[in-house]
Amino acid sequence: MYYLTAALSFPPVSQTNSSGILALGGDLSTERLQLAYANGIFPWFEDGEPITWWSPNPRMVLFLDELIVSKSMRNILNRNIFKVTFNQNFREVISNCQNIKRDGQNGTWITNDMIEAYCKLNELGIAKSVEVWQDEVLVGGLYGVDLGHVFCGESMFSTVSNASKVAFITLVKQLKTANYKLLDCQVYNPHLESLGCREIDRNEFISILNVSKK
């Protein structure tokens, strides 16, 4: 296992173990986080654990043309039940992602230190959020890191049915309009698959990351 020092560097992603873990340690500085995401690496760990850096293979992504919107979701979107905003309340979105309880999950991987680190990225225009409102109340949203041609989704939450799906679908439509290459979803889960996400080889993902936005 590779242990990071104060030096601002990561080992090649080819050195990840079979679980997708690349390295331990380091810090959550703005510079290190930017370097990580630019190279297909992200932090994922629980409070009390060392910072753990991942680059899984395969990688779960959404090619924007492959988005699946069910008939029921199209009806919800057309009824304008929700109002969607972009980057209007990043801290509240990430805090909700931290606090919302999920089935089969005892704790959260979004530590207080991570909240502060990503809020700093947000202040620099690198991390961004999508907010979903109902009757002026924040009921869903998501956040991630914007690389300019790839959006790296981190987490989403919902306090009412379908609010997080609305955030996801609205984001994808905006990314497509702006000619982004894909939405990074990191690791497989069946909910993401139902929206059109699929796994690709890490090398393919890295090659897309390395293509500058046109």
mmCIF file of N, CA, C and O in Angstrom, residues 113-170:
data_model
loop_
_atom_site.group_PDB
_atom_site.id
_atom_site.type_symbol
_atom_site.label_atom_id
_atom_site.label_comp_id
_atom_site.label_asym_id
_atom_site.label_seq_id
_atom_site.Cartn_x
_atom_site.Cartn_y
_atom_site.Cartn_z
ATOM 1 N N ASP A 113 -14.327 17.443 7.900
ATOM 2 C CA ASP A 113 -13.160 17.943 7.163
ATOM 3 C C ASP A 113 -13.419 17.931 5.656
ATOM 4 O O ASP A 113 -12.977 18.846 4.934
ATOM 5 N N MET A 114 -14.129 16.916 5.191
ATOM 6 C CA MET A 114 -14.446 16.861 3.757
ATOM 7 C C MET A 114 -15.399 17.983 3.379
ATOM 8 O O MET A 114 -15.256 18.588 2.306
ATOM 9 N N ILE A 115 -16.362 18.264 4.236
ATOM 10 C CA ILE A 115 -17.275 19.361 3.939
ATOM 11 C C ILE A 115 -16.506 20.661 3.759
ATOM 12 O O ILE A 115 -16.714 21.406 2.790
ATOM 13 N N GLU A 116 -15.594 20.948 4.679
ATOM 14 C CA GLU A 116 -14.831 22.193 4.579
ATOM 15 C C GLU A 116 -13.940 22.190 3.338
ATOM 16 O O GLU A 116 -13.804 23.220 2.659
ATOM 17 N N ALA A 117 -13.347 21.047 3.016
ATOM 18 C CA ALA A 117 -12.470 20.966 1.847
ATOM 19 C C ALA A 117 -13.245 21.218 0.554
ATOM 20 O O ALA A 117 -12.781 21.960 -0.332
ATOM 21 N N TYR A 118 -14.426 20.624 0.432
ATOM 22 C CA TYR A 118 -15.198 20.786 -0.805
ATOM 23 C C TYR A 118 -15.860 22.154 -0.869
ATOM 24 O O TYR A 118 -16.066 22.696 -1.967
ATOM 25 N N CYS A 119 -16.174 22.744 0.295
ATOM 26 C CA CYS A 119 -16.682 24.113 0.275
ATOM 27 C C CYS A 119 -15.610 25.078 -0.234
ATOM 28 O O CYS A 119 -15.926 26.050 -0.930
ATOM 29 N N LYS A 120 -14.347 24.817 0.092
ATOM 30 C CA LYS A 120 -13.256 25.632 -0.462
ATOM 31 C C LYS A 120 -13.179 25.464 -1.975
ATOM 32 O O LYS A 120 -12.971 26.432 -2.715
ATOM 33 N N LEU A 121 -13.345 24.228 -2.448
ATOM 34 C CA LEU A 121 -13.366 24.003 -3.893
ATOM 35 C C LEU A 121 -14.538 24.733 -4.540
ATOM 36 O O LEU A 121 -14.425 25.260 -5.648
ATOM 37 N N ASN A 122 -15.656 24.768 -3.837
ATOM 38 C CA ASN A 122 -16.827 25.475 -4.354
ATOM 39 C C ASN A 122 -16.557 26.967 -4.473
ATOM 40 O O ASN A 122 -16.961 27.614 -5.458
ATOM 41 N N GLU A 123 -15.873 27.530 -3.489
ATOM 42 C CA GLU A 123 -15.549 28.960 -3.529
ATOM 43 C C GLU A 123 -14.669 29.296 -4.728
ATOM 44 O O GLU A 123 -14.706 30.422 -5.232
ATOM 45 N N LEU A 124 -13.905 28.314 -5.187
ATOM 46 C CA LEU A 124 -13.040 28.509 -6.354
ATOM 47 C C LEU A 124 -13.744 28.166 -7.670
ATOM 48 O O LEU A 124 -13.143 28.245 -8.738
ATOM 49 N N GLY A 125 -15.008 27.754 -7.573
ATOM 50 C CA GLY A 125 -15.762 27.408 -8.772
ATOM 51 C C GLY A 125 -15.458 26.032 -9.314
ATOM 52 O O GLY A 125 -15.828 25.717 -10.453
ATOM 53 N N ILE A 126 -14.834 25.175 -8.507
ATOM 54 C CA ILE A 126 -14.449 23.839 -8.959
ATOM 55 C C ILE A 126 -15.478 22.793 -8.546
ATOM 56 O O ILE A 126 -15.869 21.940 -9.347
ATOM 57 N N ALA A 127 -15.898 22.832 -7.289
ATOM 58 C CA ALA A 127 -16.987 21.964 -6.845
ATOM 59 C C ALA A 127 -18.306 22.718 -7.011
ATOM 60 O O ALA A 127 -18.375 23.923 -6.739
ATOM 61 N N LYS A 128 -19.335 22.012 -7.454
ATOM 62 C CA LYS A 128 -20.617 22.662 -7.747
ATOM 63 C C LYS A 128 -21.774 21.800 -7.247
ATOM 64 O O LYS A 128 -21.620 20.609 -7.014
ATOM 65 N N SER A 129 -22.909 22.441 -7.092
ATOM 66 C CA SER A 129 -24.086 21.746 -6.558
ATOM 67 C C SER A 129 -25.301 21.985 -7.439
ATOM 68 O O SER A 129 -25.366 22.944 -8.208
ATOM 69 N N VAL A 130 -26.244 21.069 -7.305
ATOM 70 C CA VAL A 130 -27.572 21.219 -7.897
ATOM 71 C C VAL A 130 -28.567 21.138 -6.740
ATOM 72 O O VAL A 130 -28.476 20.232 -5.908
ATOM 73 N N GLU A 131 -29.481 22.108 -6.673
ATOM 74 C CA GLU A 131 -30.472 22.129 -5.600
ATOM 75 C C GLU A 131 -31.868 21.913 -6.165
ATOM 76 O O GLU A 131 -32.211 22.462 -7.213
ATOM 77 N N VAL A 132 -32.663 21.127 -5.463
ATOM 78 C CA VAL A 132 -34.051 20.883 -5.851
ATOM 79 C C VAL A 132 -34.944 21.382 -4.721
ATOM 80 O O VAL A 132 -34.779 20.986 -3.554
ATOM 81 N N TRP A 133 -35.891 22.244 -5.083
ATOM 82 C CA TRP A 133 -36.747 22.900 -4.097
ATOM 83 C C TRP A 133 -38.206 22.526 -4.318
ATOM 84 O O TRP A 133 -38.643 22.348 -5.468
ATOM 85 N N GLN A 134 -38.941 22.446 -3.245
ATOM 86 C CA GLN A 134 -40.396 22.271 -3.304
ATOM 87 C C GLN A 134 -41.004 23.213 -2.279
ATOM 88 O O GLN A 134 -40.707 23.115 -1.079
ATOM 89 N N ASP A 135 -41.814 24.129 -2.743
ATOM 90 C CA ASP A 135 -42.418 25.139 -1.860
ATOM 91 C C ASP A 135 -41.342 25.874 -1.062
ATOM 92 O O ASP A 135 -41.459 26.078 0.164
ATOM 93 N N GLU A 136 -40.276 26.250 -1.758
ATOM 94 C CA GLU A 136 -39.162 27.017 -1.189
ATOM 95 C C GLU A 136 -38.341 26.252 -0.151
ATOM 96 O O GLU A 136 -37.515 26.842 0.560
ATOM 97 N N VAL A 137 -38.527 24.945 -0.045
ATOM 98 C CA VAL A 137 -37.773 24.106 0.879
ATOM 99 C C VAL A 137 -36.829 23.220 0.066
ATOM 100 O O VAL A 137 -37.238 22.621 -0.937
ATOM 101 N N LEU A 138 -35.575 23.132 0.496
ATOM 102 C CA LEU A 138 -34.610 22.270 -0.181
ATOM 103 C C LEU A 138 -34.945 20.809 0.122
ATOM 104 O O LEU A 138 -34.891 20.379 1.268
ATOM 105 N N VAL A 139 -35.296 20.054 -0.918
ATOM 106 C CA VAL A 139 -35.748 18.673 -0.713
ATOM 107 C C VAL A 139 -34.856 17.652 -1.414
ATOM 108 O O VAL A 139 -35.063 16.443 -1.296
ATOM 109 N N GLY A 140 -33.864 18.115 -2.141
ATOM 110 C CA GLY A 140 -32.970 17.193 -2.827
ATOM 111 C C GLY A 140 -31.836 17.943 -3.487
ATOM 112 O O GLY A 140 -31.856 19.173 -3.595
ATOM 113 N N GLY A 141 -30.838 17.190 -3.907
ATOM 114 C CA GLY A 141 -29.730 17.811 -4.603
ATOM 115 C C GLY A 141 -28.550 16.882 -4.748
ATOM 116 O O GLY A 141 -28.592 15.720 -4.312
ATOM 117 N N LEU A 142 -27.508 17.380 -5.360
ATOM 118 C CA LEU A 142 -26.260 16.633 -5.520
ATOM 119 C C LEU A 142 -25.110 17.615 -5.634
ATOM 120 O O LEU A 142 -25.311 18.808 -5.833
ATOM 121 N N TYR A 143 -23.902 17.094 -5.473
ATOM 122 C CA TYR A 143 -22.720 17.924 -5.658
ATOM 123 C C TYR A 143 -21.614 17.088 -6.281
ATOM 124 O O TYR A 143 -21.654 15.855 -6.268
ATOM 125 N N GLY A 144 -20.632 17.785 -6.842
ATOM 126 C CA GLY A 144 -19.508 17.094 -7.447
ATOM 127 C C GLY A 144 -18.435 18.076 -7.863
ATOM 128 O O GLY A 144 -18.511 19.277 -7.567
ATOM 129 N N VAL A 145 -17.438 17.557 -8.542
ATOM 130 C CA VAL A 145 -16.289 18.348 -8.976
ATOM 131 C C VAL A 145 -16.358 18.518 -10.489
ATOM 132 O O VAL A 145 -16.465 17.540 -11.232
ATOM 133 N N ASP A 146 -16.290 19.750 -10.931
ATOM 134 C CA ASP A 146 -16.438 20.090 -12.343
ATOM 135 C C ASP A 146 -15.060 20.284 -12.973
ATOM 136 O O ASP A 146 -14.345 21.234 -12.643
ATOM 137 N N LEU A 147 -14.705 19.385 -13.887
ATOM 138 C CA LEU A 147 -13.410 19.466 -14.560
ATOM 139 C C LEU A 147 -13.486 20.200 -15.893
ATOM 140 O O LEU A 147 -12.499 20.289 -16.602
ATOM 141 N N GLY A 148 -14.664 20.692 -16.245
ATOM 142 C CA GLY A 148 -14.799 21.459 -17.478
ATOM 143 C C GLY A 148 -15.253 20.643 -18.662
ATOM 144 O O GLY A 148 -15.907 21.160 -19.565
ATOM 145 N N HIS A 149 -14.923 19.336 -18.672
ATOM 146 C CA HIS A 149 -15.390 18.449 -19.734
ATOM 147 C C HIS A 149 -15.938 17.140 -19.161
ATOM 148 O O HIS A 149 -16.603 16.379 -19.852
ATOM 149 N N VAL A 150 -15.669 16.922 -17.885
ATOM 150 C CA VAL A 150 -16.211 15.789 -17.134
ATOM 151 C C VAL A 150 -16.693 16.319 -15.791
ATOM 152 O O VAL A 150 -15.981 17.105 -15.144
ATOM 153 N N PHE A 151 -17.886 15.915 -15.393
ATOM 154 C CA PHE A 151 -18.393 16.264 -14.062
ATOM 155 C C PHE A 151 -18.306 15.026 -13.195
ATOM 156 O O PHE A 151 -18.865 13.982 -13.531
ATOM 157 N N CYS A 152 -17.575 15.135 -12.077
ATOM 158 C CA CYS A 152 -17.363 14.000 -11.175
ATOM 159 C C CYS A 152 -18.378 14.066 -10.051
ATOM 160 O O CYS A 152 -18.212 14.833 -9.089
ATOM 161 N N GLY A 153 -19.451 13.294 -10.160
ATOM 162 C CA GLY A 153 -20.487 13.297 -9.147
ATOM 163 C C GLY A 153 -19.988 12.665 -7.855
ATOM 164 O O GLY A 153 -19.305 11.640 -7.882
ATOM 165 N N GLU A 154 -20.331 13.264 -6.729
ATOM 166 C CA GLU A 154 -19.882 12.776 -5.436
ATOM 167 C C GLU A 154 -21.009 12.149 -4.626
ATOM 168 O O GLU A 154 -20.892 11.035 -4.144
ATOM 169 N N SER A 155 -22.090 12.865 -4.418
ATOM 170 C CA SER A 155 -23.181 12.328 -3.603
ATOM 171 C C SER A 155 -24.450 13.104 -3.908
ATOM 172 O O SER A 155 -24.403 14.241 -4.385
ATOM 173 N N MET A 156 -25.588 12.478 -3.633
ATOM 174 C CA MET A 156 -26.858 13.162 -3.773
ATOM 175 C C MET A 156 -27.788 12.754 -2.636
ATOM 176 O O MET A 156 -27.568 11.745 -1.964
ATOM 177 N N PHE A 157 -28.806 13.576 -2.402
ATOM 178 C CA PHE A 157 -29.743 13.285 -1.321
ATOM 179 C C PHE A 157 -31.149 13.646 -1.755
ATOM 180 O O PHE A 157 -31.362 14.385 -2.716
ATOM 181 N N SER A 158 -32.106 13.115 -1.026
ATOM 182 C CA SER A 158 -33.509 13.394 -1.293
ATOM 183 C C SER A 158 -34.299 13.224 -0.008
ATOM 184 O O SER A 158 -34.119 12.239 0.702
ATOM 185 N N THR A 159 -35.148 14.188 0.294
ATOM 186 C CA THR A 159 -36.053 14.055 1.440
ATOM 187 C C THR A 159 -37.484 13.785 0.998
ATOM 188 O O THR A 159 -38.340 13.491 1.838
ATOM 189 N N VAL A 160 -37.748 13.904 -0.285
ATOM 190 C CA VAL A 160 -39.040 13.526 -0.856
ATOM 191 C C VAL A 160 -38.780 12.682 -2.100
ATOM 192 O O VAL A 160 -37.725 12.789 -2.726
ATOM 193 N N SER A 161 -39.713 11.881 -2.469
ATOM 194 C CA SER A 161 -39.541 10.960 -3.591
ATOM 195 C C SER A 161 -39.166 11.709 -4.872
ATOM 196 O O SER A 161 -39.776 12.742 -5.190
ATOM 197 N N ASN A 162 -38.177 11.173 -5.555
ATOM 198 C CA ASN A 162 -37.766 11.594 -6.898
ATOM 199 C C ASN A 162 -36.969 12.899 -6.951
ATOM 200 O O ASN A 162 -36.505 13.284 -8.029
ATOM 201 N N ALA A 163 -36.744 13.561 -5.819
ATOM 202 C CA ALA A 163 -36.039 14.846 -5.872
ATOM 203 C C ALA A 163 -34.601 14.678 -6.345
ATOM 204 O O ALA A 163 -34.100 15.497 -7.129
ATOM 205 N N SER A 164 -33.915 13.639 -5.888
ATOM 206 C CA SER A 164 -32.527 13.450 -6.327
ATOM 207 C C SER A 164 -32.471 13.073 -7.800
ATOM 208 O O SER A 164 -31.536 13.461 -8.515
ATOM 209 N N LYS A 165 -33.468 12.322 -8.282
ATOM 210 C CA LYS A 165 -33.512 11.993 -9.704
ATOM 211 C C LYS A 165 -33.694 13.255 -10.545
ATOM 212 O O LYS A 165 -33.098 13.395 -11.618
ATOM 213 N N VAL A 166 -34.518 14.161 -10.057
ATOM 214 C CA VAL A 166 -34.716 15.422 -10.770
ATOM 215 C C VAL A 166 -33.403 16.186 -10.857
ATOM 216 O O VAL A 166 -33.055 16.733 -11.909
ATOM 217 N N ALA A 167 -32.646 16.214 -9.752
ATOM 218 C CA ALA A 167 -31.343 16.881 -9.758
ATOM 219 C C ALA A 167 -30.415 16.232 -10.780
ATOM 220 O O ALA A 167 -29.744 16.926 -11.561
ATOM 221 N N PHE A 168 -30.360 14.917 -10.775
ATOM 222 C CA PHE A 168 -29.469 14.174 -11.658
ATOM 223 C C PHE A 168 -29.833 14.416 -13.127
ATOM 224 O O PHE A 168 -28.968 14.739 -13.951
ATOM 225 N N ILE A 169 -31.092 14.268 -13.462
ATOM 226 C CA ILE A 169 -31.535 14.412 -14.847
ATOM 227 C C ILE A 169 -31.316 15.835 -15.351
ATOM 228 O O ILE A 169 -30.852 16.058 -16.482
ATOM 229 N N THR A 170 -31.630 16.812 -14.504
ATOM 230 C CA THR A 170 -31.440 18.211 -14.896
ATOM 231 C C THR A 170 -29.973 18.529 -15.116
ATOM 232 O O THR A 170 -29.602 19.230 -16.072
#
